[in-house]
Coordinates of C-alpha atoms and ligand atoms in Angstrom, one line a residue:
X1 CA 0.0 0.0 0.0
X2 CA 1.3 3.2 -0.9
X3 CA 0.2 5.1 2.4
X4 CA 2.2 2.2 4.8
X5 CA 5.2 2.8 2.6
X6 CA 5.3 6.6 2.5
X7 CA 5.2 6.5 6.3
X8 CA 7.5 3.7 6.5
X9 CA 10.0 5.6 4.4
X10 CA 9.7 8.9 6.0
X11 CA 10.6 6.7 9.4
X12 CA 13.4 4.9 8.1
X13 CA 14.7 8.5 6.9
X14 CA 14.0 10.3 10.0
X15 CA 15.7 7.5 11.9
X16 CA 19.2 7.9 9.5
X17 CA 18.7 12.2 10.1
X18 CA 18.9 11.3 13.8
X19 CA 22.3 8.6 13.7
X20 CA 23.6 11.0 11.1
X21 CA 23.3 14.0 12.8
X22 CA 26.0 14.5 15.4
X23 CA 28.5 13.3 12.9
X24 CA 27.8 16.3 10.7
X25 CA 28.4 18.8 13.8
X26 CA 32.3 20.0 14.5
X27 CA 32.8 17.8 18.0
X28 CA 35.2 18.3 20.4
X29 CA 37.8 16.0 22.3
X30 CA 40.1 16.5 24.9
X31 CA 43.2 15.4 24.6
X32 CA 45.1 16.0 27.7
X33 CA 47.7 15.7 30.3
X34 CA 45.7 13.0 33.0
X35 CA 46.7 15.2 36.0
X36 CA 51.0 14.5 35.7
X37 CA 53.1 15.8 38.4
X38 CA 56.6 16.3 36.3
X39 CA 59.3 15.9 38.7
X40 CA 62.4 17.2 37.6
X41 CA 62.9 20.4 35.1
X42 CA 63.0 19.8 31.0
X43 CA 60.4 17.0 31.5
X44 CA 59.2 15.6 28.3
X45 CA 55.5 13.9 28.8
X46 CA 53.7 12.0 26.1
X47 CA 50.1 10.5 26.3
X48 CA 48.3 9.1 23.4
X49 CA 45.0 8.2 21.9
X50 CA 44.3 5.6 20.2
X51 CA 41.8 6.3 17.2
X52 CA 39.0 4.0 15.7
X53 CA 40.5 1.9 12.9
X54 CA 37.1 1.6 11.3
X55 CA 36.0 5.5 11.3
X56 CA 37.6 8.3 9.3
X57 CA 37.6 11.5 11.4
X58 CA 38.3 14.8 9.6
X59 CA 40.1 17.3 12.2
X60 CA 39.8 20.6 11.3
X61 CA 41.2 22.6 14.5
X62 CA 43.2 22.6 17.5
X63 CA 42.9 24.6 20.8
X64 CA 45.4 24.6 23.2
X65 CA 43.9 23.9 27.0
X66 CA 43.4 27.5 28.9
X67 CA 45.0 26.2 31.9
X68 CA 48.8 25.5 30.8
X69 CA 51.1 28.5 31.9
X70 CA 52.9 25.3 32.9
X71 CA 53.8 24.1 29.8
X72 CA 56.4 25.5 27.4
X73 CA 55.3 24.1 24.3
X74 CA 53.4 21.3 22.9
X75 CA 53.6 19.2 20.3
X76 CA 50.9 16.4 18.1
X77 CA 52.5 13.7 16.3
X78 CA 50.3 11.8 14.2
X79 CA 51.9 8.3 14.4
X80 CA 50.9 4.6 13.1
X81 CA 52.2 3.1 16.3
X82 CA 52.9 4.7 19.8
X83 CA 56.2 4.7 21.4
X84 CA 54.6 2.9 24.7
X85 CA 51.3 1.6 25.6
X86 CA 51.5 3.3 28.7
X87 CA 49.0 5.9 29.9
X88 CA 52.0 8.8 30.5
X89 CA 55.4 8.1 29.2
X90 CA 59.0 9.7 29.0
X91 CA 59.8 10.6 25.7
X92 CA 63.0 13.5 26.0
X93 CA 66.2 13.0 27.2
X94 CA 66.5 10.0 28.5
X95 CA 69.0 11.0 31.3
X96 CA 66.2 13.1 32.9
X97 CA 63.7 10.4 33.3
X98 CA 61.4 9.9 36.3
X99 CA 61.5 6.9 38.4
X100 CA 58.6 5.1 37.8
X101 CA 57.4 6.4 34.3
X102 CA 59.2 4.1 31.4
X103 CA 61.0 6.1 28.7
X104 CA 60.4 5.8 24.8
X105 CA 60.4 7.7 21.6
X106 CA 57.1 9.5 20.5
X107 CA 56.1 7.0 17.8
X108 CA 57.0 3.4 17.0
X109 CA 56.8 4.0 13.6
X110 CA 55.0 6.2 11.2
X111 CA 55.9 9.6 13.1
X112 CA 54.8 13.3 11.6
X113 CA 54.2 16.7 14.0
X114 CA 50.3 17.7 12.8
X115 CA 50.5 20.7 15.4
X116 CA 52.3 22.8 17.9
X117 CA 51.9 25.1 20.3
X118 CA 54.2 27.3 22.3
X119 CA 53.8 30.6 24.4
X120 CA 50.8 32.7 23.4
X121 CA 49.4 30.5 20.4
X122 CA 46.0 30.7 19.8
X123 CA 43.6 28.2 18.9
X124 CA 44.7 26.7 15.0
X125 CA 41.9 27.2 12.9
X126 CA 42.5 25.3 9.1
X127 CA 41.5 27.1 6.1
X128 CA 37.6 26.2 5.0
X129 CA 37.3 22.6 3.9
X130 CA 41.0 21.5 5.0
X131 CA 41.1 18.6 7.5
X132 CA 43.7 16.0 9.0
X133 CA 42.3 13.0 8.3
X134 CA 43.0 10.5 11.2
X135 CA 41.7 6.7 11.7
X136 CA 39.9 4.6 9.6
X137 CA 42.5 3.4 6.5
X138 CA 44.7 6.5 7.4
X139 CA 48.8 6.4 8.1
X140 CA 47.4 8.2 11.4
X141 CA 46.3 5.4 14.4
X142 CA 47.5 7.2 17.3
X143 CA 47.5 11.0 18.6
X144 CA 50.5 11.3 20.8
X145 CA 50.6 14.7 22.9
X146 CA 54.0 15.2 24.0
X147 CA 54.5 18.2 26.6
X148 CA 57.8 19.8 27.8
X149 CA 57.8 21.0 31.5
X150 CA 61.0 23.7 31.3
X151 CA 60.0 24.6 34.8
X152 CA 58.4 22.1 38.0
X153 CA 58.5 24.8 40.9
X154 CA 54.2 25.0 40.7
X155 CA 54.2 21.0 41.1
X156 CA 55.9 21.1 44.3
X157 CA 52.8 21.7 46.4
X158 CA 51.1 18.4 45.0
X159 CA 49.3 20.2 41.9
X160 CA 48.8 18.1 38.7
X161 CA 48.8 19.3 35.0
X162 CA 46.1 18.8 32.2
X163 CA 47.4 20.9 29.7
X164 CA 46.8 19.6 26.3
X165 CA 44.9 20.0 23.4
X166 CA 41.1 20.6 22.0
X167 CA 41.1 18.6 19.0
X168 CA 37.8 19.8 16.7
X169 CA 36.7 17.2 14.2
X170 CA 34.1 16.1 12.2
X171 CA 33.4 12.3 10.4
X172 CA 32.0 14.0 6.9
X173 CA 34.9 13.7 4.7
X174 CA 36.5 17.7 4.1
X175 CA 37.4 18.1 0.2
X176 CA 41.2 19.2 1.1
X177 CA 43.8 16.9 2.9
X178 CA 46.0 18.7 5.3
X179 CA 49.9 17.7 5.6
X180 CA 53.0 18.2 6.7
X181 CA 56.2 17.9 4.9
X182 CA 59.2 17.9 7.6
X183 CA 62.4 19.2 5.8
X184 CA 65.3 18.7 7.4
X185 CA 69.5 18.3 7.5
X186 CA 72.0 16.3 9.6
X187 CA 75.7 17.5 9.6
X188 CA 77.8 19.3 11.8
X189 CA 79.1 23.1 13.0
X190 CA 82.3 23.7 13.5
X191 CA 83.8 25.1 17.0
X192 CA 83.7 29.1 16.7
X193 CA 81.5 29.6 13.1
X194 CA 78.6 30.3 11.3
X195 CA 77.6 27.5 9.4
X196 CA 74.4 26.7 6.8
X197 CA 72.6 23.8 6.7
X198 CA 71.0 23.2 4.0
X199 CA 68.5 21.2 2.3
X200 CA 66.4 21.2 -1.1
X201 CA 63.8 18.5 -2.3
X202 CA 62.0 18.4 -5.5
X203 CA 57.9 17.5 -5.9
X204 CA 57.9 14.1 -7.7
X205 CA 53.9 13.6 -7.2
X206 CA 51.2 14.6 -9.2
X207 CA 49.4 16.5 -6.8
X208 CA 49.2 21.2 -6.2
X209 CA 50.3 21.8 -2.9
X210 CA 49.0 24.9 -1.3
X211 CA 51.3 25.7 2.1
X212 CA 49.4 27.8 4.7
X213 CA 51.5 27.7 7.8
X214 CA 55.1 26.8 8.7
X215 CA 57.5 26.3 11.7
X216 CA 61.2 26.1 13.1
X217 CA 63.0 24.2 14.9
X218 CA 66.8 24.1 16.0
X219 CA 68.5 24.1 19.2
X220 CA 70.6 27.3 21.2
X221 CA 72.7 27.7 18.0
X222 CA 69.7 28.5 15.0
X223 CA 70.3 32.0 14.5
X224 CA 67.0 32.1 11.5
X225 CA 65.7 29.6 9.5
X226 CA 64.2 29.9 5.9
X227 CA 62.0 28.0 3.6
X228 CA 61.7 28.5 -0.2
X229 CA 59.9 27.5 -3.4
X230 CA 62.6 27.1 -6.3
X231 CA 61.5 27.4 -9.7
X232 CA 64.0 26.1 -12.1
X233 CA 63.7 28.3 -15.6
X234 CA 66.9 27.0 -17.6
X235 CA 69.7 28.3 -16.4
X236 CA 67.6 30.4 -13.9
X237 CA 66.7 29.6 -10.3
X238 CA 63.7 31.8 -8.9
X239 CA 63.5 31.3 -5.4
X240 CA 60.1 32.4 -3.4
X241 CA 60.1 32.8 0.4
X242 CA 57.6 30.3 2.1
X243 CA 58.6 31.8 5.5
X244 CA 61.5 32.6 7.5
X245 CA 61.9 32.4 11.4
X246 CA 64.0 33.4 14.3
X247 CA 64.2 30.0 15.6
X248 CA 64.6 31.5 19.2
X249 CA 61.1 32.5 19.1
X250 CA 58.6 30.4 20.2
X251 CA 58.5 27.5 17.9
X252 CA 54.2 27.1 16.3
X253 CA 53.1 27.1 13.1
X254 CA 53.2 30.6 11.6
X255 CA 50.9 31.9 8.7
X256 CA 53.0 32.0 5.5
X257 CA 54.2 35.4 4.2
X258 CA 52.4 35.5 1.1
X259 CA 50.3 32.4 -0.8
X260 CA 52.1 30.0 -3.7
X261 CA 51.7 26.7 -4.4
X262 CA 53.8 23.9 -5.4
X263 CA 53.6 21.6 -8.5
X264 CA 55.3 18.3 -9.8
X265 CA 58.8 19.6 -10.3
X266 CA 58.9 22.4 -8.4
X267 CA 61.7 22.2 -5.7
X268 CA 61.1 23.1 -1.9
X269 CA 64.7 24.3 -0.1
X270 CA 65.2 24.7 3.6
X271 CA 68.4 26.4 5.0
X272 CA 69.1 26.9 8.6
X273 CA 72.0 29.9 10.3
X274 CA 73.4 28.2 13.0
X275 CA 76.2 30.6 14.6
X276 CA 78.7 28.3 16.9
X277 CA 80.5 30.0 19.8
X278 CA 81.5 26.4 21.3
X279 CA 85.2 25.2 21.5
X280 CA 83.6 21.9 20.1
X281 CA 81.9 20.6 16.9
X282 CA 78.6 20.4 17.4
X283 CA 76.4 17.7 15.4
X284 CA 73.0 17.1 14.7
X285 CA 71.4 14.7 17.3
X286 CA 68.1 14.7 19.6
X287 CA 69.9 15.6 22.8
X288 CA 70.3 20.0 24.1
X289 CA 73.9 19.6 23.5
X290 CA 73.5 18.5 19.7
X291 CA 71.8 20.8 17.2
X292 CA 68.7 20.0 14.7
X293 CA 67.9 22.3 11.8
X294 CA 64.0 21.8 10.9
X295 CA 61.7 23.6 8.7
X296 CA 58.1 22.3 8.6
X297 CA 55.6 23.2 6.1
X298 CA 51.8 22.8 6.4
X299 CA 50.0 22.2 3.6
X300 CA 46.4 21.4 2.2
X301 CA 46.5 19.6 -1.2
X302 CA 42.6 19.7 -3.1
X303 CA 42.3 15.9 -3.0
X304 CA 40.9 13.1 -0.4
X305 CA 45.7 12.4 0.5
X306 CA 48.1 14.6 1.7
X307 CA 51.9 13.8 0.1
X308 CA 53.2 10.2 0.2
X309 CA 56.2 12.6 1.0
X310 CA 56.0 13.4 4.4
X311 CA 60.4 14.1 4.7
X312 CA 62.9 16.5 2.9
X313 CA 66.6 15.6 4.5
X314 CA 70.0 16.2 3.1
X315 CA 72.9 15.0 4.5
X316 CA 73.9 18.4 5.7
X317 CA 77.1 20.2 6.4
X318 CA 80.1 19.1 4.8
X319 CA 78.5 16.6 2.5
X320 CA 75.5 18.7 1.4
X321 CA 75.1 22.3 0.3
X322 CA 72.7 24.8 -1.7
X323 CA 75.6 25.2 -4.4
X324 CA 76.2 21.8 -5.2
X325 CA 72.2 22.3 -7.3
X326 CA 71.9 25.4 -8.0
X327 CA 72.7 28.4 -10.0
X328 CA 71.7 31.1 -8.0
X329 CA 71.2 31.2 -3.9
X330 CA 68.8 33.9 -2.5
X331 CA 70.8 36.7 -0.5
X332 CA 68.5 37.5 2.1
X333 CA 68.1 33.5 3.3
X334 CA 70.5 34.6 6.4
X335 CA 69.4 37.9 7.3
X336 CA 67.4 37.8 10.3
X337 CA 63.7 39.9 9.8
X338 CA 64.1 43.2 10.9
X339 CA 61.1 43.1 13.4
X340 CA 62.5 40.3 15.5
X341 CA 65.8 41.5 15.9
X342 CA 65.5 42.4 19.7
X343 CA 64.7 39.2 20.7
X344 CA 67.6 37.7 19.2
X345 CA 69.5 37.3 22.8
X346 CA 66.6 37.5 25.0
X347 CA 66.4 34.0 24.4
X348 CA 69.3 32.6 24.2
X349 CA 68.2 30.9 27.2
X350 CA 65.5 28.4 25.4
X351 CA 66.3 25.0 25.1
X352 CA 64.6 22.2 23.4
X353 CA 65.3 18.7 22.9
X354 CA 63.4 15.7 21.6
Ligands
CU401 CU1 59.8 23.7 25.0
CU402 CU1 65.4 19.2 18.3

């Protein structure tokens, strides 16, 4: 009868309206700190979350938690496999571990940074449409929070930490997958000297990449760190700035200076000041006393993957250089922007290591 079906059908489709719903929504999870008390100064926490292998999620923003004057800067890390199965585990230095909680690297396997925060970030909106897509079929399995505590001195009367991350997502697919290529050198600096490290990668997949945010990273001796699109015209390099940092500053993403994007064949190049006042070489390691030059680009790309290139790494000083590929190098990659000057020494002090 066509009455009983009309209802019938108007049930069924008011019944997938109400399942459907939510899922359309931007929801909300926390991912946070569970209450730590960091012991000893320069702690490095992690603590993951595990994400459903059978559901896509789309996440399309990140806000830091209110409550975390405590921590000096935060880190995601998208990874296939945690470093632990532990609630809360060590993952810095290993010589500054805390009895009692086990020590491992971020990731097992499959590691890339998908946000960071560091003093005075605000909440990471992504442009219209752009998500991280995590869970389901994705590379992404686990969110791994990893928090560095440079200070403990509020812990000693018995308070805990929560800090974390708000992570907004959505299960409707988003047209535009977000990613993050990580471009970076090894190498060494010699005792007393200014030394570039240098790296340059070209686009070998067929997809436009649109960057909208980048960040820096290097120990006490990055002095500024630049990122460049190089367009090779015959005998001509044109080189575009993607974004160039006082690495001293804190270390978030920071909007790109002006918009490009990158195609198959278009070359991406990284170089990174480091200015050595040691009376020892200095090489590229995880630990404070080692150096790391990084420059990470976010990216949205107009189809359902990100890059099957997630790293950009040269071998670095004395192996590697700019020269050895091309025909012209731009003469402002060292020069320190004018507005961030002043807070070249003021600090000097920071120190990360991971
Ligand atoms: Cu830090
Ligand atoms: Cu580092």
């Amino acid at each position: 009868m066509a009455w009983c079906e009309g209802v019938l059908s108007l049930l069924l489709l008011l019944a997938v309206m109400a399942t459907a719903a939510p899922t359309d929504t931007l929801q909300k999870f926390p991912l946070l700190m569970p209450h730590v008390k960091p012991e000893r100064a320069e702690t490095y926490f992690c603590t993951p979350i595990r994400i459903d292998p059978t559901v896509e999620y789309y996440i399309t923003a990140f806000q830091p938690n209110a409550s975390m004057e405590t921590a000096h800067h935060m880190l995601l890390y998208g990874c296939e496999t945690p470093g632990a199965e532990d609630e809360v585990w060590n993952c810095g230095e290993m010589a500054l571990a805390q009895p009692g909680i086990k020590s491992a690297p971020v990731c097992g396997s499959g590691s890339q940074v998908i946000y960071a925060w560091a003093r005075d970030a605000p909440k990471l909106v992504l442009p219209e449409g752009v998500a991280f897509k995590v869970g389901g079929k994705s590379p992404i399995q686990y969110i791994v929070l990893q928090v560095h505590y440079a200070s403990v001195e509020r812990f000693k009367d018995g308070s805990t930490d929560d800090s974390g991350v708000f992570l907004y997502y959505t299960e409707t697919p988003q047209p535009k997958a977000a990613g993050v290529l990580l471009m970076g050198t090894g190498g060494r600096i010699n005792p007393n000297s200014v030394e570039y490290m240098e790296t340059a990668c070209t686009i070998t997949e067929d997809k436009v990449i649109h960057p909208f945010a980048f960040r820096t990273h290097t120990h006490a001796l990055g002095r500024v760190v630049s990122g460049y699109k190089v367009s090779r015209k015959g005998y001509f390099d044109q080189w575009e700035l993607i974004g160039k940092k006082d690495p001293q500053l804190p270390q978030m993403f920071y909007p790109i200076e002006k918009d490009l994007i990158l195609k198959k064949g278009d070359t991406v190049a990284a170089r990174c000041t480091m200015e050595s006042k040691r009376d020892r070489t200095t090489r590229v390691g995880a630990f404070n006393k080692d150096e790391m030059c990084n420059f990470y680009i976010m990216y949205w790309t107009p189809s359902t993957e990100p890059l099957r290139q997630k790293y950009c790494f040269s071998p670095g000083p004395p192996l590697y250089r700019w020269q050895q590929e091309f025909s012209s190098l731009p003469k402002d990659a060292s020069v320190i922007p004018a507005s961030e000057e002043s807070h070249y020494y003021h600090h000097s002090h920071h120190h990360h290591h991971y």
